[in-house]
Structure formats: structure tokens, C-alpha cells
Tab-separated table of C-alpha atoms (C1' of nucleotides) in Angstrom:
chain	number	residue	atom	x	y	z
X	1	MET	CA	0.000	0.000	0.000
X	2	LYS	CA	1.431	3.251	-1.100
X	3	LYS	CA	1.961	5.972	1.421
X	4	LEU	CA	-0.174	9.024	0.867
X	5	ILE	CA	1.788	11.989	-0.308
X	6	VAL	CA	1.494	14.516	2.464
X	7	ALA	CA	2.756	18.072	2.359
X	8	SER	CA	6.137	18.531	4.014
X	9	ALA	CA	6.225	20.169	7.414
X	10	GLU	CA	7.652	23.313	5.913
X	11	GLU	CA	4.829	23.568	3.396
X	12	LYS	CA	2.226	22.826	6.033
X	13	ILE	CA	3.661	25.572	8.216
X	14	LEU	CA	3.587	28.136	5.423
X	15	GLU	CA	0.000	27.232	4.588
X	16	ALA	CA	-1.080	27.460	8.213
X	17	ALA	CA	0.883	30.668	8.764
X	18	LYS	CA	-0.812	32.181	5.731
X	19	ASP	CA	-4.244	31.391	7.140
X	20	VAL	CA	-3.527	32.562	10.672
X	21	PHE	CA	-1.643	35.726	9.712
X	22	MET	CA	-4.317	36.654	7.177
X	23	LYS	CA	-6.985	36.312	9.831
X	24	TYR	CA	-5.270	37.929	12.822
X	25	GLY	CA	-2.398	39.985	11.417
X	26	LEU	CA	1.206	39.994	12.602
X	27	TYR	CA	0.493	41.002	16.190
X	28	GLY	CA	-2.783	39.168	16.659
X	29	ALA	CA	-1.470	35.839	15.343
X	30	ARG	CA	-0.135	33.288	17.851
X	31	MET	CA	2.697	30.882	17.054
X	32	GLN	CA	0.902	28.140	18.974
X	33	ASP	CA	-2.151	28.718	16.815
X	34	ILE	CA	-0.077	28.367	13.656
X	35	ALA	CA	1.539	25.172	14.961
X	36	GLU	CA	-1.831	23.633	15.813
X	37	THR	CA	-3.300	24.590	12.437
X	38	ALA	CA	-0.333	22.951	10.741
X	39	ASN	CA	-0.515	19.910	13.062
X	40	ILE	CA	3.105	20.155	14.095
X	41	ASN	CA	5.146	21.025	17.152
X	42	LYS	CA	5.670	24.673	17.949
X	43	ALA	CA	9.459	24.304	18.004
X	44	LEU	CA	9.348	23.324	14.339
X	45	LEU	CA	8.219	26.811	13.463
X	46	HIS	CA	11.420	28.189	14.873
X	47	TYR	CA	13.516	25.442	13.405
X	48	TYR	CA	12.380	26.325	9.896
X	49	PHE	CA	11.829	30.054	10.185
X	50	ARG	CA	13.802	31.202	13.231
X	51	SER	CA	11.255	33.789	14.411
X	52	LYS	CA	7.699	34.998	14.130
X	53	GLU	CA	8.820	38.050	12.160
X	54	LYS	CA	10.792	35.943	9.661
X	55	LEU	CA	7.841	33.631	9.122
X	56	PHE	CA	5.514	36.563	8.684
X	57	ASP	CA	7.911	38.075	6.214
X	58	LYS	CA	7.789	34.972	4.026
X	59	VAL	CA	3.994	34.947	4.065
X	60	PHE	CA	3.720	38.643	3.406
X	61	GLU	CA	6.226	38.569	0.572
X	62	GLY	CA	4.374	35.711	-1.103
X	63	ALA	CA	1.081	37.566	-0.798
X	64	LEU	CA	2.493	40.769	-2.253
X	65	LYS	CA	4.099	38.933	-5.156
X	66	LYS	CA	0.876	37.205	-6.142
X	67	TYR	CA	-1.074	40.413	-5.755
X	68	PHE	CA	1.193	42.498	-7.971
X	69	GLN	CA	1.535	39.700	-10.477
X	70	GLN	CA	-2.048	40.454	-11.502
X	71	MET	CA	-0.918	43.736	-12.990
X	72	ASP	CA	1.467	42.191	-15.491
X	73	VAL	CA	-1.311	42.110	-18.057
X	74	PHE	CA	-1.167	45.885	-18.469
X	75	SER	CA	2.121	45.621	-20.335
X	76	ASP	CA	0.833	42.976	-22.777
X	77	GLU	CA	1.012	45.058	-25.937
X	78	SER	CA	-0.585	42.383	-28.087
X	79	LEU	CA	-3.986	43.435	-26.726
X	80	PRO	CA	-5.890	46.721	-27.165
X	81	ILE	CA	-5.956	48.700	-23.943
X	82	LYS	CA	-9.608	48.106	-23.175
X	83	GLU	CA	-9.129	44.367	-23.543
X	84	ARG	CA	-6.162	44.537	-21.193
X	85	VAL	CA	-8.289	46.261	-18.587
X	86	LEU	CA	-11.089	43.721	-18.952
X	87	LYS	CA	-8.630	40.859	-18.728
X	88	TYR	CA	-7.152	42.406	-15.602
X	89	VAL	CA	-10.619	42.604	-14.055
X	90	ASP	CA	-11.201	38.986	-14.972
X	91	ASN	CA	-7.902	37.807	-13.498
X	92	LEU	CA	-8.118	39.902	-10.367
X	93	ILE	CA	-11.619	38.747	-9.539
X	94	SER	CA	-10.733	35.095	-10.016
X	95	PHE	CA	-7.696	35.657	-7.837
X	96	LEU	CA	-9.659	37.411	-5.089
X	97	PHE	CA	-12.259	34.675	-5.192
X	98	GLU	CA	-9.512	32.237	-4.240
X	99	TYR	CA	-7.862	34.577	-1.706
X	100	PRO	CA	-10.620	36.881	-0.427
X	101	GLN	CA	-8.561	38.013	2.563
X	102	MET	CA	-5.607	38.997	0.411
X	103	SER	CA	-6.233	42.694	-0.141
X	104	ILE	CA	-7.422	43.413	3.368
X	105	PHE	CA	-4.408	41.582	4.770
X	106	ILE	CA	-1.957	43.560	2.692
X	107	ILE	CA	-3.701	46.842	3.421
X	108	LYS	CA	-3.829	46.267	7.174
X	109	GLU	CA	-0.183	45.279	7.426
X	110	VAL	CA	0.887	48.115	5.181
X	111	SER	CA	-0.961	50.660	7.281
X	112	ILE	CA	0.631	49.299	10.474
X	113	ASN	CA	4.121	49.043	9.037
X	114	PRO	CA	4.590	51.144	5.874
X	115	GLU	CA	8.401	50.770	5.989
X	116	LEU	CA	8.368	47.037	5.414
X	117	PHE	CA	6.034	47.529	2.516
X	118	LYS	CA	8.147	50.069	0.679
X	119	GLU	CA	11.162	47.781	0.731
X	120	LYS	CA	9.207	44.786	-0.481
X	121	VAL	CA	7.382	46.629	-3.237
X	122	HIS	CA	10.587	48.100	-4.528
X	123	GLU	CA	12.111	44.629	-4.628
X	124	ILE	CA	9.140	43.045	-6.366
X	125	LYS	CA	8.485	45.758	-8.888
X	126	LYS	CA	12.027	46.388	-10.065
X	127	GLY	CA	12.175	46.151	-13.817
X	128	LYS	CA	8.611	44.896	-13.926
X	129	SER	CA	5.322	46.023	-15.410
X	130	ILE	CA	4.339	49.599	-15.886
X	131	GLY	CA	1.123	50.539	-14.167
X	132	LEU	CA	-2.373	50.975	-15.552
X	133	ILE	CA	-2.300	54.757	-15.240
X	134	LYS	CA	0.859	55.194	-17.320
X	135	VAL	CA	-0.511	52.976	-20.086
X	136	LEU	CA	-3.818	54.850	-20.140
X	137	GLU	CA	-2.119	58.224	-20.310
X	138	GLU	CA	-0.026	57.085	-23.253
X	139	GLU	CA	-3.168	55.984	-25.067
X	140	ILE	CA	-4.833	59.301	-24.313
X	141	ALA	CA	-1.767	61.244	-25.452
X	142	ALA	CA	-1.812	59.297	-28.718
X	143	SER	CA	-5.557	60.036	-29.053
X	144	ARG	CA	-6.375	56.350	-29.293
X	145	ILE	CA	-8.962	56.727	-26.487
X	146	ASN	CA	-11.002	59.564	-25.045
X	147	LYS	CA	-9.623	61.626	-22.219
X	148	PHE	CA	-10.712	60.883	-18.651
X	149	ASP	CA	-9.353	61.050	-15.090
X	150	THR	CA	-7.033	58.042	-15.121
X	151	ALA	CA	-6.156	58.078	-11.430
X	152	MET	CA	-9.808	58.163	-10.407
X	153	PHE	CA	-10.601	55.424	-12.915
X	154	MET	CA	-7.942	53.203	-11.386
X	155	VAL	CA	-9.270	53.858	-7.886
X	156	ASN	CA	-12.852	53.119	-8.979
X	157	LEU	CA	-11.822	49.971	-10.808
X	158	GLN	CA	-9.874	48.599	-7.860
X	159	SER	CA	-12.774	49.464	-5.567
X	160	LEU	CA	-15.334	47.636	-7.684
X	161	CYS	CA	-13.144	44.531	-7.913
X	162	SER	CA	-11.780	44.296	-4.389
X	163	TYR	CA	-14.376	45.538	-1.961
X	164	PRO	CA	-17.052	42.883	-2.540
X	165	PHE	CA	-14.621	40.202	-1.352
X	166	ILE	CA	-13.379	42.210	1.575
X	167	ALA	CA	-16.841	43.148	2.765
X	168	SER	CA	-18.705	39.953	2.014
X	169	PRO	CA	-19.435	39.256	5.711
X	170	LEU	CA	-21.137	42.650	5.865
X	171	PHE	CA	-22.971	42.190	2.589
X	172	LYS	CA	-24.285	38.816	3.705
X	173	ILE	CA	-26.069	40.485	6.613
X	174	SER	CA	-27.170	43.513	4.590
X	175	LEU	CA	-28.723	41.423	1.846
X	176	LYS	CA	-30.489	39.122	4.256
X	177	ALA	CA	-32.046	42.158	5.954
X	178	ASN	CA	-33.409	43.098	2.523
X	179	GLY	CA	-34.884	39.713	1.747
X	180	LYS	CA	-31.987	38.734	-0.505
X	181	ASP	CA	-29.374	36.002	-0.302
X	182	TRP	CA	-25.696	36.785	-0.880
X	183	ASN	CA	-24.929	33.337	-2.294
X	184	LYS	CA	-27.809	33.567	-4.729
X	185	ASP	CA	-27.898	37.260	-5.628
X	186	PHE	CA	-24.166	37.783	-5.925
X	187	ASN	CA	-21.621	35.875	-7.967
X	188	THR	CA	-18.357	36.696	-9.662
X	189	GLU	CA	-19.822	36.474	-13.177
X	190	LYS	CA	-22.430	39.132	-12.433
X	191	LEU	CA	-19.790	41.252	-10.783
X	192	LYS	CA	-17.510	41.000	-13.819
X	193	GLU	CA	-20.437	41.942	-16.032
X	194	SER	CA	-21.267	45.039	-14.028
X	195	ILE	CA	-17.628	46.151	-13.942
X	196	LYS	CA	-17.419	45.581	-17.679
X	197	ASN	CA	-20.317	48.009	-18.032
X	198	PHE	CA	-18.436	50.551	-15.975
X	199	VAL	CA	-15.319	50.161	-18.119
X	200	GLU	CA	-17.273	50.477	-21.361
X	201	PHE	CA	-19.029	53.534	-19.974
X	202	THR	CA	-15.716	55.177	-19.124
X	203	PHE	CA	-14.093	54.436	-22.450
X	204	GLU	CA	-17.106	55.395	-24.556
X	205	LYS	CA	-18.042	58.601	-22.748
X	206	LYS	CA	-17.113	61.742	-24.653
O	1	MET	CA	-6.114	81.157	36.086
O	2	LYS	CA	-8.766	78.748	35.022
O	3	LYS	CA	-7.960	75.095	34.880
O	4	LEU	CA	-8.023	73.650	31.389
O	5	ILE	CA	-10.944	71.368	30.766
O	6	VAL	CA	-9.449	67.951	30.219
O	7	ALA	CA	-11.344	64.883	29.094
O	8	SER	CA	-12.270	62.567	31.924
O	9	ALA	CA	-10.285	59.385	32.322
O	10	GLU	CA	-13.188	57.345	31.032
O	11	GLU	CA	-13.426	59.442	27.864
O	12	LYS	CA	-9.674	59.356	27.324
O	13	ILE	CA	-9.729	55.584	27.653
O	14	LEU	CA	-12.516	55.183	25.126
O	15	GLU	CA	-10.733	57.458	22.652
O	16	ALA	CA	-7.456	55.593	23.073
O	17	ALA	CA	-9.167	52.210	22.917
O	18	LYS	CA	-10.861	53.235	19.681
O	19	ASP	CA	-7.516	54.115	18.111
O	20	VAL	CA	-5.668	51.028	19.298
O	21	PHE	CA	-8.446	48.530	18.573
O	22	MET	CA	-9.005	50.032	15.123
O	23	LYS	CA	-5.345	49.632	14.318
O	24	TYR	CA	-4.621	46.205	15.803
O	25	GLY	CA	-7.987	44.526	16.249
O	26	LEU	CA	-9.278	42.767	19.350
O	27	TYR	CA	-6.482	40.209	19.605
O	28	GLY	CA	-3.617	42.354	18.389
O	29	ALA	CA	-4.387	45.263	20.735
O	30	ARG	CA	-2.601	45.432	24.100
O	31	MET	CA	-4.171	46.879	27.242
O	32	GLN	CA	-0.843	48.449	28.167
O	33	ASP	CA	-0.789	50.145	24.778
O	34	ILE	CA	-4.270	51.558	25.331
O	35	ALA	CA	-3.339	52.791	28.803
O	36	GLU	CA	-0.225	54.545	27.494
O	37	THR	CA	-2.135	56.135	24.627
O	38	ALA	CA	-4.680	57.441	27.126
O	39	ASN	CA	-1.958	58.539	29.556
O	40	ILE	CA	-3.441	56.678	32.480
O	41	ASN	CA	-2.631	53.676	34.614
O	42	LYS	CA	-3.423	50.248	33.255
O	43	ALA	CA	-5.540	49.327	36.284
O	44	LEU	CA	-7.918	52.141	35.407
O	45	LEU	CA	-8.925	50.299	32.278
O	46	HIS	CA	-10.175	47.439	34.382
O	47	TYR	CA	-11.696	49.733	36.934
O	48	TYR	CA	-13.918	51.352	34.318
O	49	PHE	CA	-14.483	48.493	31.900
O	50	ARG	CA	-13.728	45.297	33.844
O	51	SER	CA	-12.096	43.451	30.937
O	52	LYS	CA	-10.532	43.784	27.518
O	53	GLU	CA	-13.586	42.191	25.917
O	54	LYS	CA	-15.991	44.580	27.636
O	55	LEU	CA	-13.945	47.584	26.537
O	56	PHE	CA	-13.746	46.275	23.018
O	57	ASP	CA	-17.474	45.754	23.042
O	58	LYS	CA	-18.094	49.391	23.866
O	59	VAL	CA	-15.790	50.554	21.076
O	60	PHE	CA	-17.226	48.136	18.561
O	61	GLU	CA	-20.808	49.003	19.409
O	62	GLY	CA	-20.097	52.699	18.987
O	63	ALA	CA	-18.466	52.093	15.632
O	64	LEU	CA	-21.344	49.968	14.364
O	65	LYS	CA	-23.927	52.515	15.469
O	66	LYS	CA	-22.224	55.388	13.663
O	67	TYR	CA	-21.741	53.254	10.589
O	68	PHE	CA	-25.361	52.156	10.290
O	69	GLN	CA	-26.615	55.607	11.148
O	70	GLN	CA	-25.467	56.647	7.677
O	71	MET	CA	-28.252	54.572	6.149
O	72	ASP	CA	-31.070	56.438	7.836
O	73	VAL	CA	-31.307	58.732	4.826
O	74	PHE	CA	-32.835	55.953	2.709
O	75	SER	CA	-36.108	56.219	4.599
O	76	ASP	CA	-36.370	59.990	4.159
O	77	GLU	CA	-39.445	60.033	1.951
O	78	SER	CA	-39.308	63.785	1.400
O	79	LEU	CA	-36.579	63.215	-1.209
O	80	PRO	CA	-36.765	61.447	-4.581
O	81	ILE	CA	-34.898	58.162	-4.492
O	82	LYS	CA	-31.975	59.293	-6.606
O	83	GLU	CA	-31.423	62.284	-4.329
O	84	ARG	CA	-31.493	59.994	-1.333
O	85	VAL	CA	-28.799	57.852	-2.866
O	86	LEU	CA	-26.646	60.866	-3.708
O	87	LYS	CA	-27.089	62.255	-0.213
O	88	TYR	CA	-26.085	58.895	1.239
O	89	VAL	CA	-22.940	58.920	-0.883
O	90	ASP	CA	-22.197	62.424	0.314
O	91	ASN	CA	-22.712	61.574	3.974
O	92	LEU	CA	-20.863	58.282	3.842
O	93	ILE	CA	-17.815	59.768	2.183
O	94	SER	CA	-17.621	62.634	4.664
O	95	PHE	CA	-17.974	60.096	7.452
O	96	LEU	CA	-15.265	57.807	6.069
O	97	PHE	CA	-12.979	60.769	5.566
O	98	GLU	CA	-13.180	61.323	9.308
O	99	TYR	CA	-12.954	57.631	10.243
O	100	PRO	CA	-11.026	55.956	7.392
O	101	GLN	CA	-10.363	52.827	9.437
O	102	MET	CA	-14.004	52.338	10.295
O	103	SER	CA	-15.147	49.947	7.586
O	104	ILE	CA	-12.026	47.819	7.622
O	105	PHE	CA	-12.237	47.571	11.406
O	106	ILE	CA	-15.831	46.433	11.359
O	107	ILE	CA	-15.238	44.008	8.520
O	108	LYS	CA	-12.185	42.417	10.143
O	109	GLU	CA	-13.870	41.950	13.497
O	110	VAL	CA	-17.031	40.670	11.876
O	111	SER	CA	-15.124	38.089	9.867
O	112	ILE	CA	-13.299	36.902	13.000
O	113	ASN	CA	-16.374	36.826	15.199
O	114	PRO	CA	-19.629	36.804	13.199
O	115	GLU	CA	-21.709	35.867	16.274
O	116	LEU	CA	-21.005	39.094	18.117
O	117	PHE	CA	-21.925	41.032	15.019
O	118	LYS	CA	-25.307	39.412	14.505
O	119	GLU	CA	-26.377	40.262	18.038
O	120	LYS	CA	-25.232	43.847	17.784
O	121	VAL	CA	-26.765	44.474	14.378
O	122	HIS	CA	-30.062	43.061	15.460
O	123	GLU	CA	-30.013	45.358	18.471
O	124	ILE	CA	-29.063	48.450	16.506
O	125	LYS	CA	-31.366	47.941	13.566
O	126	LYS	CA	-34.534	47.026	15.396
O	127	GLY	CA	-37.330	49.272	14.273
O	128	LYS	CA	-34.926	51.373	12.248
O	129	SER	CA	-34.411	52.266	8.618
O	130	ILE	CA	-35.259	50.008	5.751
O	131	GLY	CA	-32.331	49.263	3.482
O	132	LEU	CA	-31.426	50.722	0.114
O	133	ILE	CA	-32.356	47.589	-1.781
O	134	LYS	CA	-35.906	47.443	-0.451
O	135	VAL	CA	-36.518	51.097	-1.297
O	136	LEU	CA	-35.147	50.656	-4.802
O	137	GLU	CA	-37.290	47.587	-5.458
O	138	GLU	CA	-40.384	49.458	-4.372
O	139	GLU	CA	-39.544	52.258	-6.809
O	140	ILE	CA	-38.973	49.737	-9.586
O	141	ALA	CA	-42.216	47.920	-8.794
O	142	ALA	CA	-44.060	51.259	-9.005
O	143	SER	CA	-42.305	51.967	-12.329
O	144	ARG	CA	-40.895	55.208	-10.997
O	145	ILE	CA	-37.387	54.172	-12.074
O	146	ASN	CA	-35.938	51.764	-14.620
O	147	LYS	CA	-35.265	48.189	-13.651
O	148	PHE	CA	-31.710	47.143	-12.690
O	149	ASP	CA	-29.932	44.687	-10.439
O	150	THR	CA	-30.439	46.357	-7.076
O	151	ALA	CA	-28.214	44.058	-5.050
O	152	MET	CA	-25.310	44.516	-7.428
O	153	PHE	CA	-25.900	48.263	-7.470
O	154	MET	CA	-25.670	48.393	-3.698
O	155	VAL	CA	-22.464	46.347	-3.711
O	156	ASN	CA	-20.934	48.577	-6.376
O	157	LEU	CA	-21.971	51.739	-4.589
O	158	GLN	CA	-20.518	50.619	-1.271
O	159	SER	CA	-17.347	49.563	-3.043
O	160	LEU	CA	-16.868	52.909	-4.759
O	161	CYS	CA	-17.404	54.821	-1.512
O	162	SER	CA	-15.517	52.675	0.972
O	163	TYR	CA	-12.519	51.137	-0.747
O	164	PRO	CA	-10.590	54.337	-1.505
O	165	PHE	CA	-10.342	55.057	2.218
O	166	ILE	CA	-9.482	51.519	3.153
O	167	ALA	CA	-6.813	51.157	0.507
O	168	SER	CA	-5.318	54.620	0.571
O	169	PRO	CA	-1.907	53.363	1.806
O	170	LEU	CA	-1.800	51.116	-1.257
O	171	PHE	CA	-3.009	53.811	-3.624
O	172	LYS	CA	-0.406	56.218	-2.338
O	173	ILE	CA	2.328	53.867	-3.484
O	174	SER	CA	0.578	52.924	-6.710
O	175	LEU	CA	0.085	56.522	-7.772
O	176	LYS	CA	3.621	57.517	-6.932
O	177	ALA	CA	4.901	54.668	-9.106
O	178	ASN	CA	2.885	56.212	-11.945
O	179	GLY	CA	4.183	59.721	-11.493
O	180	LYS	CA	1.061	60.860	-9.639
O	181	ASP	CA	0.477	62.117	-6.108
O	182	TRP	CA	-2.385	60.749	-4.015
O	183	ASN	CA	-2.850	63.983	-2.081
O	184	LYS	CA	-3.022	65.989	-5.284
O	185	ASP	CA	-4.754	63.619	-7.703
O	186	PHE	CA	-7.352	62.286	-5.319
O	187	ASN	CA	-9.847	64.129	-3.148
O	188	THR	CA	-13.279	63.447	-1.813
O	189	GLU	CA	-14.976	65.970	-4.113
O	190	LYS	CA	-13.662	64.256	-7.224
O	191	LEU	CA	-14.637	60.912	-5.771
O	192	LYS	CA	-18.184	62.104	-5.084
O	193	GLU	CA	-18.359	63.439	-8.630
O	194	SER	CA	-17.293	60.153	-10.178
O	195	ILE	CA	-19.723	58.168	-8.037
O	196	LYS	CA	-22.469	60.599	-8.979
O	197	ASN	CA	-21.721	59.753	-12.610
O	198	PHE	CA	-22.063	56.082	-11.801
O	199	VAL	CA	-25.406	56.630	-10.068
O	200	GLU	CA	-26.748	58.730	-12.953
O	201	PHE	CA	-25.569	56.087	-15.398
O	202	THR	CA	-27.401	53.362	-13.502
O	203	PHE	CA	-30.636	55.295	-13.146
O	204	GLU	CA	-30.678	56.575	-16.726
O	205	LYS	CA	-29.738	53.339	-18.490
O	206	LYS	CA	-32.642	51.631	-20.240
R	1	DT	C1'	-14.990	67.925	60.441
R	2	DT	C1'	-16.254	63.604	59.572
R	3	DT	C1'	-18.230	60.212	56.753
R	4	DA	C1'	-18.959	58.100	52.529
R	5	DC	C1'	-18.028	57.478	47.969
R	6	DA	C1'	-15.492	57.857	43.692
R	7	DT	C1'	-10.927	57.931	41.500
R	8	DT	C1'	-6.154	56.640	40.951
R	9	DT	C1'	-2.028	54.239	41.783
R	10	DA	C1'	1.915	50.722	42.678
R	11	DA	C1'	2.769	46.190	43.507
R	12	DC	C1'	1.413	41.771	42.562
R	13	DC	C1'	-0.187	37.269	40.238
R	14	DA	C1'	-1.232	33.424	37.080
R	15	DA	C1'	-1.406	32.341	32.453
R	16	DA	C1'	0.096	32.831	27.816
R	17	DT	C1'	3.574	34.100	24.671
R	18	DG	C1'	7.830	33.844	21.704
R	19	DG	C1'	11.838	31.450	21.881
R	20	DT	C1'	15.770	27.815	23.236
R	21	DT	C1'	17.907	23.448	24.049
R	22	DA	C1'	19.316	18.918	23.989
R	23	DA	C1'	18.039	14.648	22.995
R	24	DA	C1'	15.639	11.211	19.918
R	25	DC	C1'	14.211	9.644	15.664
R	26	DT	C1'	14.656	9.377	10.168
R	27	DT	C1'	16.722	9.626	6.055
R	28	DT	C1'	20.658	10.027	3.096
R	29	DT	C1'	25.419	9.442	2.107
R	30	DT	C1'	29.697	7.003	2.492
J	1	DA	C1'	26.777	-0.838	8.616
J	2	DA	C1'	28.454	3.446	10.168
J	3	DA	C1'	28.563	8.277	9.816
J	4	DA	C1'	26.434	12.432	8.672
J	5	DA	C1'	22.749	15.251	7.883
J	6	DG	C1'	18.073	16.410	8.282
J	7	DT	C1'	13.762	16.306	11.018
J	8	DT	C1'	10.863	16.179	15.175
J	9	DT	C1'	9.847	16.369	19.903
J	10	DA	C1'	9.256	17.388	25.110
J	11	DA	C1'	10.787	20.117	28.576
J	12	DC	C1'	12.307	24.477	29.658
J	13	DC	C1'	12.982	29.732	30.120
J	14	DA	C1'	12.310	34.813	30.236
J	15	DT	C1'	9.067	38.180	29.083
J	16	DT	C1'	4.670	39.941	28.269
J	17	DT	C1'	-0.023	39.584	28.812
J	18	DG	C1'	-4.684	40.404	31.046
J	19	DG	C1'	-6.230	40.918	35.446
J	20	DT	C1'	-6.424	41.686	40.885
J	21	DT	C1'	-5.691	43.874	45.265
J	22	DA	C1'	-5.228	46.954	48.805
J	23	DA	C1'	-3.901	51.166	49.946
J	24	DA	C1'	-3.739	56.258	48.841
J	25	DT	C1'	-5.856	60.301	47.202
J	26	DG	C1'	-9.526	63.329	45.990
J	27	DT	C1'	-14.310	64.991	46.423
J	28	DA	C1'	-18.939	65.641	47.812
J	29	DA	C1'	-22.504	65.031	51.426
J	30	DA	C1'	-23.718	64.791	56.484
DNA sequence: TTTACATTTAACCAAATGGTTAAACTTTTT
DNA sequence: AAAAAGTTTAACCATTTGGTTAAATGTAAA
């Protein structure tokens, strides 16, 4: 009988640490809690990662990388700009569906410790993708699209994509109080559709 | 010489507790930290509020009340529905400008401890304001406005209003990387304007 | 002034927390 | 098989944590 392939202790720890840190943050998370979630001895945490801060760092770095990876699509010059934006929306929403705590986790930790963030971002972004705003402004300058407030568009777009996942516990209650059901009346396809409308509206508007 | 009027210890504690709990959450916050922020002795916290949980409860309840208060405008039947929505946007954004951590604080604590939230909401909402969705559906049923997906509209509206404040630390970095400046290129008036556009768009669309 | 009550503090305490150590057990290399 | 390297554990430790206590101080009523 073949032995089941089980994740290595190190992998299990990282998984558990991700869950616990995402839920409670750096200061709220307890090493014992992480160890129990990973089903291993607490000393193992320190054996593999030396300290709570080091372990957190690994988790946080991984989260940031995945998050910023979503923006690579903006520099894909094989697609027209509007398609790039729509593809970004598509990717980001699928991503947030899988990791709903991601943005709130990053935001919280960034607001508590902005220093750490600046370092990490600099490291991750070096040489990589230009941002949405720059691309849009180039298109506007070349008169390939109408002029609009690119910074505000970016803020609105991020808001529409991210907030529903962040605030779903709140929305669940709100909808129920209005005779609706979050699981029935909200889904990612409908959300994508409504954001697509917003994008079209922005690009088409004179 | 008249003595300066200084906030009572109890008030100072509540103020400090609000700040610390909002930043670190229930588990991440330290009583010592709250005491130092309030410039009082740690034992005073327990004298006035008995326990960390009780103190947190007070802070959380206050936050929830203020947050839900914003929705009272929906039941103001002296205004046409679209005006009510625009007024809500106006109020909510002014409110979030003053308490930018509010929504993220509530959301985080709700997602960690949904039980507590259900109790509190029930208590706060009893007898009070009907929600946006219900009002909109009544208007649609009476053919006073065009038909649209009311639940999705509410989600989008909340997203557009709330996320910019939540994610401002992220946006600051993002904008700077694109040659923009958050403090210059973003302000609440512009945000209100762009959300107004979105509301008009939704109400006007066939 | 004295009594009663509210406010504030320093000094503790038990439990929980992050972290260490040395020994035992496995796996890989020689 | 023996040695070396990697993995896992229980038993500790020092510090920090939430919380208590009893005494001191201030304040208002009798």
C-alpha cells in the first residue's frame, strides 16, 4: 500500500501561517495557533523560520508577489488597452475569489508598518510592469482613447473589484435584511459583467 | 487662572481604545498600549471596563452605530430616491474621511467573530431604517425608475465609496509609481463626482 | 470635620507568549 | 553498517499579557 503523499512540514507551516496571519495579522497571530493549524510542534516553526517576524515576512512577501503579479497584463502590448483592462478585471476577480482576505491583509499590514512595505514593493516591482495609469495616459496622449481622469478610474476599478470580497461578511447580513441572499444574488460572473459596463461607460463617454 | 478642561479618564480611555483597537484589532491590541495612549494607569482600564472584551465591546458598538446611522437617509421620503442615494454617498464619504479605518475595522472583526456582530446588528437595527435595496425595489415595482440589479448596485456603490479610504496606503504607493500624487490627484470631491456619474448612469440606463 | 463614595495608583499574580535546548528519531550518504 | 545530515519532539525559560488587590488620594454630602 502506497503511502499518501502529504505536504512537508515546511509547506504545512507556510499554509497554516498564511491562514492565521491573514486572519489575525502579525500582532494578533499566535505561534501556537499556527503550529496547531499545521498539526506540528511549535518548536518546528522556529527550526524552519527562526522567528515569528521571519515567518511573517515569508507569508507577506508571497502575498504581495501574487497580488502584484495580476498587474502584469497591463504591459501585454498584443492586446488593445480596453481588452487589457477587462482581462485584468477577470484575473483579479478570479484571484480574489480564491484569496478573499488577500487585499485586506496587505492593506492592514501596510498601514501598520509602511516601511516594510516600501522595501518589499521596490524589490518586487524592479524592472517589472508599468502601471495601468501610465498605459492609459499614453493611449490618451496618442488620441487612441477619449480623455478621462485616469487616477480616479484606477481607484474606482480597484474598488469595484476588491471591496465585494473584503466586505462579504457585511454584505451577507445587509442582503439578508433586505430579503436577498448573498450566495444567490451575488456571484463573480455578475460582478464581472457590471464592472465591464463601468469600463465600457468610461471608455465610450465623450 | 482657570484650569483647562481635560477629558475625563473614562473618555480618554474610550478614545485611546478606539484608536488602538481600530489599528490592531481585538487580539492584536494590548491593554498596556491603550493605557499609554490614554496617559493613564493600566488598572484604570479594568476599573472602568472590567475586561478587555468589555472595553472592546463598547468601542465596537459605537463604531457599528455610527456606521449604520449613515443609512437612515434611505427612509427619508421627502426626497426622490436618486437624491437619497446621492445624499447617502455624500454623507458616507464625509464620514469615512473622518474615520477611514471604520469599515475595515468592522469588517475584520465581523469576519473573525460573526456571532457578536449578529447580536449587535439586530439590536441596533430594530425598528430602524429600511435598506437601500428594499426602497429601490419598491420604486422599480411602481415603475418610478428603470429596472436594474439592485443588489449589485448596492455592492458597487458601497465599493466605490468605501474602498478608496481603506486602501489609501496602497493607492499612495501605486500613484507615486505612476508619477502621480495621491494627495493631489485624489480628493473626496472628485470621488463624489465620479460616483455621482455612476449613479446617474445606472438610473438613466434603459 | 467627619463620613462616605469615587478615582487613581503601585505592587502583585497566574497564564500565555515567543523562543531555546538537547536529545531522539529518520533519512541520506559514504 | 556506520557516519552524517536532516527532522521532530518534550521540557524548559524569560518576558509579556490580562487581570487583581489593597492602599492612597480626591471629592462631595452629612
